[in-house]
Amino acid sequence: MMNSVKSIEKLADLLSIKGIVEQLELRSTLGLCALHGGGLERGTDIVAREVAKKTGASYYALVQPEGLRYHLPSSRFDPTESPRLTDFLQRSETVLSIHGYGREDDFWAVLLGGKNRPLAHHLASHLRGVLPEDYRVVDEIEAIPKPLRGLHPNNPVNLVPNKGVQVEIPPGLRWNSDYGFWSDVDDTPRAEQLDLLINGLVTAIRQWPSDRSTLD
C-alpha cells in the first residue's frame, strides 16, 4: 500500500530528515534534476541520472527512501538552503527537471512545461516518434494543468540563464505491469516504455544545437 504524502514547508527541514539524500554530479552546463526522487515520484531520479550520464550533463536529485513521501513544492526549493543545489544551478545554463505525476483522469500524457518553450517543442517532436501510441506528449502550455506547468519564477527549472523544461512523466511510463511495481524499485526491472522515454530524451538533447540560444 502506498504511503500518503505529507506536506513540508522548507528545503532545510526536508534535508534534515533521516534517510533523505542529495545526489550531485557536475559535468556540462546542461542540467538534469529530480527534485522529488526516490519514494515520492518513483523513477524520476532514475530517468534524470541516466539521461545525464548518457549526454554528459550535470545531475542533481533529492532522493527519499521507500516509506517516506514528503512533498515540498518545486517553487520552495530555495538554493540558499542547499549548497549542492546551489552548485548545480551555478553550473547549469539550461535545466530539464524530471517529475512524476498521477491524475485519475489522465495516466497517459507526458507534459512538457517550464519557460523554455523552444526546447519543450523540440523534446516533444522526438518523444512523439518513440513512445507507444497509447501515450500523448503535451507541449502546448495552455493544455497542461496549471499546477504542472512549471512556470513559477522560483522553480529551479527557471533559475538558470536559459530556463528549462519541466518533464512530467505519467504513471504508465514508470510502472512495470509485468512485475506489478515501479521500474527500478526493489529489484523490479525497467519497463520497456521507460527506456524508450530515456532514449528519446537522450536523442533530442544530442540533436539540440549547442550554439543555439534556447530562448530564441
PDB file of N, CA, C and O in Angstrom, residues 92-161:
ATOM      1  N   SER A  92      24.732  25.000 -14.268  1.00  0.00           N
ATOM      2  CA  SER A  92      23.788  24.775 -15.362  1.00  0.00           C
ATOM      3  C   SER A  92      23.370  26.078 -16.032  1.00  0.00           C
ATOM      4  O   SER A  92      23.139  27.088 -15.368  1.00  0.00           O
ATOM      5  N   GLU A  93      23.238  26.028 -17.349  1.00  0.00           N
ATOM      6  CA  GLU A  93      22.664  27.128 -18.107  1.00  0.00           C
ATOM      7  C   GLU A  93      21.253  26.802 -18.591  1.00  0.00           C
ATOM      8  O   GLU A  93      20.446  27.695 -18.818  1.00  0.00           O
ATOM      9  N   THR A  94      20.977  25.505 -18.758  1.00  0.00           N
ATOM     10  CA  THR A  94      19.658  25.015 -19.163  1.00  0.00           C
ATOM     11  C   THR A  94      19.353  23.796 -18.315  1.00  0.00           C
ATOM     12  O   THR A  94      20.243  22.991 -18.048  1.00  0.00           O
ATOM     13  N   VAL A  95      18.093  23.630 -17.894  1.00  0.00           N
ATOM     14  CA  VAL A  95      17.738  22.530 -16.996  1.00  0.00           C
ATOM     15  C   VAL A  95      16.543  21.749 -17.544  1.00  0.00           C
ATOM     16  O   VAL A  95      15.591  22.341 -18.067  1.00  0.00           O
ATOM     17  N   LEU A  96      16.619  20.437 -17.418  1.00  0.00           N
ATOM     18  CA  LEU A  96      15.456  19.564 -17.579  1.00  0.00           C
ATOM     19  C   LEU A  96      15.144  19.003 -16.199  1.00  0.00           C
ATOM     20  O   LEU A  96      15.984  18.308 -15.606  1.00  0.00           O
ATOM     21  N   SER A  97      13.983  19.331 -15.680  1.00  0.00           N
ATOM     22  CA  SER A  97      13.571  18.877 -14.358  1.00  0.00           C
ATOM     23  C   SER A  97      12.560  17.752 -14.522  1.00  0.00           C
ATOM     24  O   SER A  97      11.480  17.946 -15.091  1.00  0.00           O
ATOM     25  N   ILE A  98      12.919  16.564 -14.043  1.00  0.00           N
ATOM     26  CA  ILE A  98      12.116  15.359 -14.253  1.00  0.00           C
ATOM     27  C   ILE A  98      11.184  15.136 -13.062  1.00  0.00           C
ATOM     28  O   ILE A  98      11.640  15.031 -11.915  1.00  0.00           O
ATOM     29  N   HIS A  99       9.899  15.054 -13.344  1.00  0.00           N
ATOM     30  CA  HIS A  99       8.891  14.839 -12.310  1.00  0.00           C
ATOM     31  C   HIS A  99       7.992  13.673 -12.696  1.00  0.00           C
ATOM     32  O   HIS A  99       7.936  13.259 -13.854  1.00  0.00           O
ATOM     33  N   GLY A 100       7.257  13.178 -11.705  1.00  0.00           N
ATOM     34  CA  GLY A 100       6.227  12.184 -11.968  1.00  0.00           C
ATOM     35  C   GLY A 100       4.905  12.681 -11.419  1.00  0.00           C
ATOM     36  O   GLY A 100       4.864  13.368 -10.395  1.00  0.00           O
ATOM     37  N   TYR A 101       3.832  12.372 -12.115  1.00  0.00           N
ATOM     38  CA  TYR A 101       2.518  12.804 -11.638  1.00  0.00           C
ATOM     39  C   TYR A 101       1.519  11.687 -11.875  1.00  0.00           C
ATOM     40  O   TYR A 101       1.749  10.761 -12.647  1.00  0.00           O
ATOM     41  N   GLY A 102       0.389  11.801 -11.216  1.00  0.00           N
ATOM     42  CA  GLY A 102      -0.701  10.868 -11.422  1.00  0.00           C
ATOM     43  C   GLY A 102      -2.027  11.571 -11.241  1.00  0.00           C
ATOM     44  O   GLY A 102      -2.257  12.184 -10.196  1.00  0.00           O
ATOM     45  N   ARG A 103      -2.855  11.544 -12.260  1.00  0.00           N
ATOM     46  CA  ARG A 103      -4.192  12.131 -12.187  1.00  0.00           C
ATOM     47  C   ARG A 103      -5.187  11.066 -12.605  1.00  0.00           C
ATOM     48  O   ARG A 103      -4.978  10.358 -13.599  1.00  0.00           O
ATOM     49  N   GLU A 104      -6.278  10.961 -11.861  1.00  0.00           N
ATOM     50  CA  GLU A 104      -7.250   9.917 -12.152  1.00  0.00           C
ATOM     51  C   GLU A 104      -7.852  10.044 -13.539  1.00  0.00           C
ATOM     52  O   GLU A 104      -8.295   9.058 -14.130  1.00  0.00           O
ATOM     53  N   ASP A 105      -7.829  11.276 -14.086  1.00  0.00           N
ATOM     54  CA  ASP A 105      -8.432  11.480 -15.399  1.00  0.00           C
ATOM     55  C   ASP A 105      -7.414  11.364 -16.533  1.00  0.00           C
ATOM     56  O   ASP A 105      -7.764  11.515 -17.702  1.00  0.00           O
ATOM     57  N   ASP A 106      -6.139  11.103 -16.213  1.00  0.00           N
ATOM     58  CA  ASP A 106      -5.140  11.014 -17.279  1.00  0.00           C
ATOM     59  C   ASP A 106      -3.869  10.327 -16.776  1.00  0.00           C
ATOM     60  O   ASP A 106      -3.108  10.905 -16.012  1.00  0.00           O
ATOM     61  N   PHE A 107      -3.653   9.105 -17.252  1.00  0.00           N
ATOM     62  CA  PHE A 107      -2.456   8.343 -16.898  1.00  0.00           C
ATOM     63  C   PHE A 107      -1.487   8.232 -18.064  1.00  0.00           C
ATOM     64  O   PHE A 107      -0.487   7.534 -17.977  1.00  0.00           O
ATOM     65  N   TRP A 108      -1.767   8.948 -19.158  1.00  0.00           N
ATOM     66  CA  TRP A 108      -1.060   8.623 -20.405  1.00  0.00           C
ATOM     67  C   TRP A 108      -0.378   9.796 -21.074  1.00  0.00           C
ATOM     68  O   TRP A 108       0.130   9.652 -22.187  1.00  0.00           O
ATOM     69  N   ALA A 109      -0.328  10.954 -20.453  1.00  0.00           N
ATOM     70  CA  ALA A 109       0.241  12.128 -21.098  1.00  0.00           C
ATOM     71  C   ALA A 109       1.576  12.519 -20.471  1.00  0.00           C
ATOM     72  O   ALA A 109       1.691  12.634 -19.253  1.00  0.00           O
ATOM     73  N   VAL A 110       2.571  12.710 -21.326  1.00  0.00           N
ATOM     74  CA  VAL A 110       3.835  13.321 -20.906  1.00  0.00           C
ATOM     75  C   VAL A 110       3.675  14.830 -21.077  1.00  0.00           C
ATOM     76  O   VAL A 110       3.345  15.307 -22.172  1.00  0.00           O
ATOM     77  N   LEU A 111       3.881  15.584 -19.999  1.00  0.00           N
ATOM     78  CA  LEU A 111       3.644  17.022 -20.011  1.00  0.00           C
ATOM     79  C   LEU A 111       4.980  17.757 -20.000  1.00  0.00           C
ATOM     80  O   LEU A 111       5.833  17.494 -19.150  1.00  0.00           O
ATOM     81  N   LEU A 112       5.142  18.704 -20.928  1.00  0.00           N
ATOM     82  CA  LEU A 112       6.395  19.443 -21.035  1.00  0.00           C
ATOM     83  C   LEU A 112       6.145  20.910 -20.721  1.00  0.00           C
ATOM     84  O   LEU A 112       5.729  21.699 -21.566  1.00  0.00           O
ATOM     85  N   GLY A 113       6.390  21.276 -19.454  1.00  0.00           N
ATOM     86  CA  GLY A 113       6.211  22.645 -19.013  1.00  0.00           C
ATOM     87  C   GLY A 113       7.539  23.369 -18.931  1.00  0.00           C
ATOM     88  O   GLY A 113       8.503  23.035 -19.619  1.00  0.00           O
ATOM     89  N   GLY A 114       7.602  24.394 -18.060  1.00  0.00           N
ATOM     90  CA  GLY A 114       8.805  25.204 -17.949  1.00  0.00           C
ATOM     91  C   GLY A 114       8.806  26.358 -18.938  1.00  0.00           C
ATOM     92  O   GLY A 114       8.008  26.401 -19.871  1.00  0.00           O
ATOM     93  N   LYS A 115       9.720  27.306 -18.738  1.00  0.00           N
ATOM     94  CA  LYS A 115       9.716  28.543 -19.522  1.00  0.00           C
ATOM     95  C   LYS A 115      10.489  28.461 -20.832  1.00  0.00           C
ATOM     96  O   LYS A 115      10.389  29.368 -21.653  1.00  0.00           O
ATOM     97  N   ASN A 116      11.259  27.416 -21.038  1.00  0.00           N
ATOM     98  CA  ASN A 116      11.982  27.301 -22.301  1.00  0.00           C
ATOM     99  C   ASN A 116      11.104  26.560 -23.304  1.00  0.00           C
ATOM    100  O   ASN A 116      11.208  25.353 -23.495  1.00  0.00           O
ATOM    101  N   ARG A 117      10.224  27.294 -23.969  1.00  0.00           N
ATOM    102  CA  ARG A 117       9.259  26.675 -24.868  1.00  0.00           C
ATOM    103  C   ARG A 117       9.897  26.107 -26.148  1.00  0.00           C
ATOM    104  O   ARG A 117       9.474  25.039 -26.607  1.00  0.00           O
ATOM    105  N   PRO A 118      10.895  26.757 -26.748  1.00  0.00           N
ATOM    106  CA  PRO A 118      11.513  26.127 -27.920  1.00  0.00           C
ATOM    107  C   PRO A 118      12.091  24.746 -27.616  1.00  0.00           C
ATOM    108  O   PRO A 118      11.944  23.811 -28.411  1.00  0.00           O
ATOM    109  N   LEU A 119      12.746  24.615 -26.465  1.00  0.00           N
ATOM    110  CA  LEU A 119      13.298  23.317 -26.099  1.00  0.00           C
ATOM    111  C   LEU A 119      12.180  22.315 -25.807  1.00  0.00           C
ATOM    112  O   LEU A 119      12.285  21.134 -26.164  1.00  0.00           O
ATOM    113  N   ALA A 120      11.099  22.766 -25.188  1.00  0.00           N
ATOM    114  CA  ALA A 120       9.956  21.874 -24.927  1.00  0.00           C
ATOM    115  C   ALA A 120       9.395  21.323 -26.233  1.00  0.00           C
ATOM    116  O   ALA A 120       9.099  20.126 -26.342  1.00  0.00           O
ATOM    117  N   HIS A 121       9.233  22.181 -27.232  1.00  0.00           N
ATOM    118  CA  HIS A 121       8.707  21.727 -28.521  1.00  0.00           C
ATOM    119  C   HIS A 121       9.684  20.771 -29.207  1.00  0.00           C
ATOM    120  O   HIS A 121       9.268  19.795 -29.855  1.00  0.00           O
ATOM    121  N   HIS A 122      10.969  21.031 -29.070  1.00  0.00           N
ATOM    122  CA  HIS A 122      11.991  20.149 -29.648  1.00  0.00           C
ATOM    123  C   HIS A 122      11.924  18.759 -29.005  1.00  0.00           C
ATOM    124  O   HIS A 122      11.940  17.738 -29.705  1.00  0.00           O
ATOM    125  N   LEU A 123      11.839  18.717 -27.676  1.00  0.00           N
ATOM    126  CA  LEU A 123      11.731  17.430 -26.987  1.00  0.00           C
ATOM    127  C   LEU A 123      10.465  16.688 -27.411  1.00  0.00           C
ATOM    128  O   LEU A 123      10.482  15.473 -27.646  1.00  0.00           O
ATOM    129  N   ALA A 124       9.371  17.423 -27.514  1.00  0.00           N
ATOM    130  CA  ALA A 124       8.091  16.814 -27.886  1.00  0.00           C
ATOM    131  C   ALA A 124       8.162  16.154 -29.248  1.00  0.00           C
ATOM    132  O   ALA A 124       7.636  15.046 -29.453  1.00  0.00           O
ATOM    133  N   SER A 125       8.825  16.805 -30.187  1.00  0.00           N
ATOM    134  CA  SER A 125       8.887  16.255 -31.545  1.00  0.00           C
ATOM    135  C   SER A 125       9.620  14.924 -31.568  1.00  0.00           C
ATOM    136  O   SER A 125       9.295  14.039 -32.378  1.00  0.00           O
ATOM    137  N   HIS A 126      10.592  14.741 -30.681  1.00  0.00           N
ATOM    138  CA  HIS A 126      11.315  13.475 -30.614  1.00  0.00           C
ATOM    139  C   HIS A 126      10.523  12.416 -29.860  1.00  0.00           C
ATOM    140  O   HIS A 126      10.460  11.251 -30.284  1.00  0.00           O
ATOM    141  N   LEU A 127       9.934  12.804 -28.743  1.00  0.00           N
ATOM    142  CA  LEU A 127       9.220  11.812 -27.926  1.00  0.00           C
ATOM    143  C   LEU A 127       8.004  11.257 -28.652  1.00  0.00           C
ATOM    144  O   LEU A 127       7.666  10.073 -28.496  1.00  0.00           O
ATOM    145  N   ARG A 128       7.346  12.066 -29.453  1.00  0.00           N
ATOM    146  CA  ARG A 128       6.180  11.566 -30.192  1.00  0.00           C
ATOM    147  C   ARG A 128       6.562  10.451 -31.169  1.00  0.00           C
ATOM    148  O   ARG A 128       5.733   9.614 -31.501  1.00  0.00           O
ATOM    149  N   GLY A 129       7.799  10.455 -31.590  1.00  0.00           N
ATOM    150  CA  GLY A 129       8.226   9.452 -32.547  1.00  0.00           C
ATOM    151  C   GLY A 129       8.694   8.155 -31.934  1.00  0.00           C
ATOM    152  O   GLY A 129       8.907   7.173 -32.665  1.00  0.00           O
ATOM    153  N   VAL A 130       8.848   8.118 -30.596  1.00  0.00           N
ATOM    154  CA  VAL A 130       9.414   6.918 -29.979  1.00  0.00           C
ATOM    155  C   VAL A 130       8.505   6.268 -28.935  1.00  0.00           C
ATOM    156  O   VAL A 130       8.645   5.071 -28.663  1.00  0.00           O
ATOM    157  N   LEU A 131       7.578   7.025 -28.354  1.00  0.00           N
ATOM    158  CA  LEU A 131       6.733   6.451 -27.304  1.00  0.00           C
ATOM    159  C   LEU A 131       5.612   5.614 -27.904  1.00  0.00           C
ATOM    160  O   LEU A 131       5.148   5.885 -29.019  1.00  0.00           O
ATOM    161  N   PRO A 132       5.130   4.602 -27.173  1.00  0.00           N
ATOM    162  CA  PRO A 132       3.997   3.800 -27.653  1.00  0.00           C
ATOM    163  C   PRO A 132       2.782   4.679 -27.944  1.00  0.00           C
ATOM    164  O   PRO A 132       2.618   5.752 -27.343  1.00  0.00           O
ATOM    165  N   GLU A 133       1.932   4.231 -28.844  1.00  0.00           N
ATOM    166  CA  GLU A 133       0.818   5.051 -29.320  1.00  0.00           C
ATOM    167  C   GLU A 133      -0.202   5.363 -28.231  1.00  0.00           C
ATOM    168  O   GLU A 133      -0.995   6.289 -28.377  1.00  0.00           O
ATOM    169  N   ASP A 134      -0.179   4.628 -27.129  1.00  0.00           N
ATOM    170  CA  ASP A 134      -1.093   4.927 -26.018  1.00  0.00           C
ATOM    171  C   ASP A 134      -0.788   6.268 -25.352  1.00  0.00           C
ATOM    172  O   ASP A 134      -1.652   6.849 -24.683  1.00  0.00           O
ATOM    173  N   TYR A 135       0.427   6.769 -25.531  1.00  0.00           N
ATOM    174  CA  TYR A 135       0.866   7.957 -24.808  1.00  0.00           C
ATOM    175  C   TYR A 135       0.785   9.205 -25.682  1.00  0.00           C
ATOM    176  O   TYR A 135       1.056   9.163 -26.878  1.00  0.00           O
ATOM    177  N   ARG A 136       0.419  10.319 -25.050  1.00  0.00           N
ATOM    178  CA  ARG A 136       0.404  11.609 -25.698  1.00  0.00           C
ATOM    179  C   ARG A 136       1.531  12.470 -25.126  1.00  0.00           C
ATOM    180  O   ARG A 136       1.890  12.323 -23.956  1.00  0.00           O
ATOM    181  N   VAL A 137       2.044  13.369 -25.942  1.00  0.00           N
ATOM    182  CA  VAL A 137       3.043  14.329 -25.487  1.00  0.00           C
ATOM    183  C   VAL A 137       2.435  15.714 -25.623  1.00  0.00           C
ATOM    184  O   VAL A 137       2.063  16.138 -26.720  1.00  0.00           O
ATOM    185  N   VAL A 138       2.312  16.418 -24.503  1.00  0.00           N
ATOM    186  CA  VAL A 138       1.630  17.717 -24.475  1.00  0.00           C
ATOM    187  C   VAL A 138       2.671  18.813 -24.274  1.00  0.00           C
ATOM    188  O   VAL A 138       3.319  18.890 -23.221  1.00  0.00           O
ATOM    189  N   ASP A 139       2.859  19.674 -25.284  1.00  0.00           N
ATOM    190  CA  ASP A 139       3.820  20.761 -25.167  1.00  0.00           C
ATOM    191  C   ASP A 139       3.189  22.141 -25.354  1.00  0.00           C
ATOM    192  O   ASP A 139       3.899  23.142 -25.342  1.00  0.00           O
ATOM    193  N   GLU A 140       1.890  22.192 -25.515  1.00  0.00           N
ATOM    194  CA  GLU A 140       1.193  23.480 -25.525  1.00  0.00           C
ATOM    195  C   GLU A 140       0.877  23.840 -24.081  1.00  0.00           C
ATOM    196  O   GLU A 140       0.128  23.133 -23.407  1.00  0.00           O
ATOM    197  N   ILE A 141       1.440  24.923 -23.612  1.00  0.00           N
ATOM    198  CA  ILE A 141       1.404  25.228 -22.186  1.00  0.00           C
ATOM    199  C   ILE A 141      -0.024  25.370 -21.664  1.00  0.00           C
ATOM    200  O   ILE A 141      -0.325  24.975 -20.531  1.00  0.00           O
ATOM    201  N   GLU A 142      -0.940  25.898 -22.460  1.00  0.00           N
ATOM    202  CA  GLU A 142      -2.310  26.085 -22.000  1.00  0.00           C
ATOM    203  C   GLU A 142      -3.050  24.761 -21.842  1.00  0.00           C
ATOM    204  O   GLU A 142      -4.075  24.700 -21.158  1.00  0.00           O
ATOM    205  N   ALA A 143      -2.541  23.704 -22.463  1.00  0.00           N
ATOM    206  CA  ALA A 143      -3.175  22.390 -22.359  1.00  0.00           C
ATOM    207  C   ALA A 143      -2.682  21.602 -21.155  1.00  0.00           C
ATOM    208  O   ALA A 143      -3.209  20.524 -20.868  1.00  0.00           O
ATOM    209  N   ILE A 144      -1.693  22.119 -20.449  1.00  0.00           N
ATOM    210  CA  ILE A 144      -1.148  21.463 -19.266  1.00  0.00           C
ATOM    211  C   ILE A 144      -1.866  22.002 -18.029  1.00  0.00           C
ATOM    212  O   ILE A 144      -2.044  23.216 -17.898  1.00  0.00           O
ATOM    213  N   PRO A 145      -2.309  21.143 -17.109  1.00  0.00           N
ATOM    214  CA  PRO A 145      -2.936  21.651 -15.881  1.00  0.00           C
ATOM    215  C   PRO A 145      -2.029  22.645 -15.176  1.00  0.00           C
ATOM    216  O   PRO A 145      -0.814  22.455 -15.087  1.00  0.00           O
ATOM    217  N   LYS A 146      -2.610  23.722 -14.663  1.00  0.00           N
ATOM    218  CA  LYS A 146      -1.813  24.812 -14.093  1.00  0.00           C
ATOM    219  C   LYS A 146      -0.804  24.358 -13.038  1.00  0.00           C
ATOM    220  O   LYS A 146       0.337  24.838 -13.030  1.00  0.00           O
ATOM    221  N   PRO A 147      -1.162  23.440 -12.120  1.00  0.00           N
ATOM    222  CA  PRO A 147      -0.175  23.046 -11.107  1.00  0.00           C
ATOM    223  C   PRO A 147       1.038  22.313 -11.673  1.00  0.00           C
ATOM    224  O   PRO A 147       2.036  22.146 -10.970  1.00  0.00           O
ATOM    225  N   LEU A 148       0.947  21.871 -12.922  1.00  0.00           N
ATOM    226  CA  LEU A 148       2.011  21.062 -13.519  1.00  0.00           C
ATOM    227  C   LEU A 148       2.772  21.804 -14.621  1.00  0.00           C
ATOM    228  O   LEU A 148       3.591  21.204 -15.311  1.00  0.00           O
ATOM    229  N   ARG A 149       2.546  23.096 -14.755  1.00  0.00           N
ATOM    230  CA  ARG A 149       3.168  23.846 -15.857  1.00  0.00           C
ATOM    231  C   ARG A 149       4.617  24.237 -15.603  1.00  0.00           C
ATOM    232  O   ARG A 149       5.341  24.545 -16.544  1.00  0.00           O
ATOM    233  N   GLY A 150       5.052  24.277 -14.348  1.00  0.00           N
ATOM    234  CA  GLY A 150       6.444  24.586 -14.051  1.00  0.00           C
ATOM    235  C   GLY A 150       6.862  25.983 -14.447  1.00  0.00           C
ATOM    236  O   GLY A 150       7.984  26.190 -14.909  1.00  0.00           O
ATOM    237  N   LEU A 151       6.002  26.974 -14.249  1.00  0.00           N
ATOM    238  CA  LEU A 151       6.279  28.343 -14.685  1.00  0.00           C
ATOM    239  C   LEU A 151       6.644  29.291 -13.545  1.00  0.00           C
ATOM    240  O   LEU A 151       6.972  30.446 -13.799  1.00  0.00           O
ATOM    241  N   HIS A 152       6.575  28.825 -12.305  1.00  0.00           N
ATOM    242  CA  HIS A 152       6.868  29.718 -11.188  1.00  0.00           C
ATOM    243  C   HIS A 152       8.314  30.201 -11.285  1.00  0.00           C
ATOM    244  O   HIS A 152       9.233  29.389 -11.514  1.00  0.00           O
ATOM    245  N   PRO A 153       8.564  31.490 -11.109  1.00  0.00           N
ATOM    246  CA  PRO A 153       9.928  32.002 -11.258  1.00  0.00           C
ATOM    247  C   PRO A 153      10.922  31.434 -10.252  1.00  0.00           C
ATOM    248  O   PRO A 153      12.134  31.444 -10.510  1.00  0.00           O
ATOM    249  N   ASN A 154      10.449  30.933  -9.106  1.00  0.00           N
ATOM    250  CA  ASN A 154      11.348  30.362  -8.103  1.00  0.00           C
ATOM    251  C   ASN A 154      11.576  28.866  -8.280  1.00  0.00           C
ATOM    252  O   ASN A 154      12.341  28.267  -7.526  1.00  0.00           O
ATOM    253  N   ASN A 155      10.909  28.273  -9.249  1.00  0.00           N
ATOM    254  CA  ASN A 155      11.142  26.867  -9.557  1.00  0.00           C
ATOM    255  C   ASN A 155      12.557  26.729 -10.117  1.00  0.00           C
ATOM    256  O   ASN A 155      12.938  27.455 -11.032  1.00  0.00           O
ATOM    257  N   PRO A 156      13.386  25.821  -9.591  1.00  0.00           N
ATOM    258  CA  PRO A 156      14.759  25.686 -10.084  1.00  0.00           C
ATOM    259  C   PRO A 156      14.872  25.523 -11.595  1.00  0.00           C
ATOM    260  O   PRO A 156      15.886  25.917 -12.179  1.00  0.00           O
ATOM    261  N   VAL A 157      13.854  24.983 -12.250  1.00  0.00           N
ATOM    262  CA  VAL A 157      13.906  24.831 -13.696  1.00  0.00           C
ATOM    263  C   VAL A 157      13.976  26.178 -14.396  1.00  0.00           C
ATOM    264  O   VAL A 157      14.420  26.268 -15.556  1.00  0.00           O
ATOM    265  N   ASN A 158      13.584  27.236 -13.702  1.00  0.00           N
ATOM    266  CA  ASN A 158      13.577  28.582 -14.286  1.00  0.00           C
ATOM    267  C   ASN A 158      14.616  29.515 -13.664  1.00  0.00           C
ATOM    268  O   ASN A 158      14.592  30.721 -13.930  1.00  0.00           O
ATOM    269  N   LEU A 159      15.522  28.985 -12.861  1.00  0.00           N
ATOM    270  CA  LEU A 159      16.502  29.818 -12.170  1.00  0.00           C
ATOM    271  C   LEU A 159      17.839  29.903 -12.891  1.00  0.00           C
ATOM    272  O   LEU A 159      18.783  30.496 -12.358  1.00  0.00           O
ATOM    273  N   VAL A 160      17.946  29.328 -14.067  1.00  0.00           N
ATOM    274  CA  VAL A 160      19.197  29.326 -14.822  1.00  0.00           C
ATOM    275  C   VAL A 160      19.048  30.247 -16.040  1.00  0.00           C
ATOM    276  O   VAL A 160      17.928  30.607 -16.418  1.00  0.00           O
ATOM    277  N   PRO A 161      20.141  30.650 -16.672  1.00  0.00           N
ATOM    278  CA  PRO A 161      20.060  31.661 -17.734  1.00  0.00           C
ATOM    279  C   PRO A 161      19.101  31.332 -18.871  1.00  0.00           C
ATOM    280  O   PRO A 161      18.359  32.205 -19.333  1.00  0.00           O
TER     281      PRO A 161
END
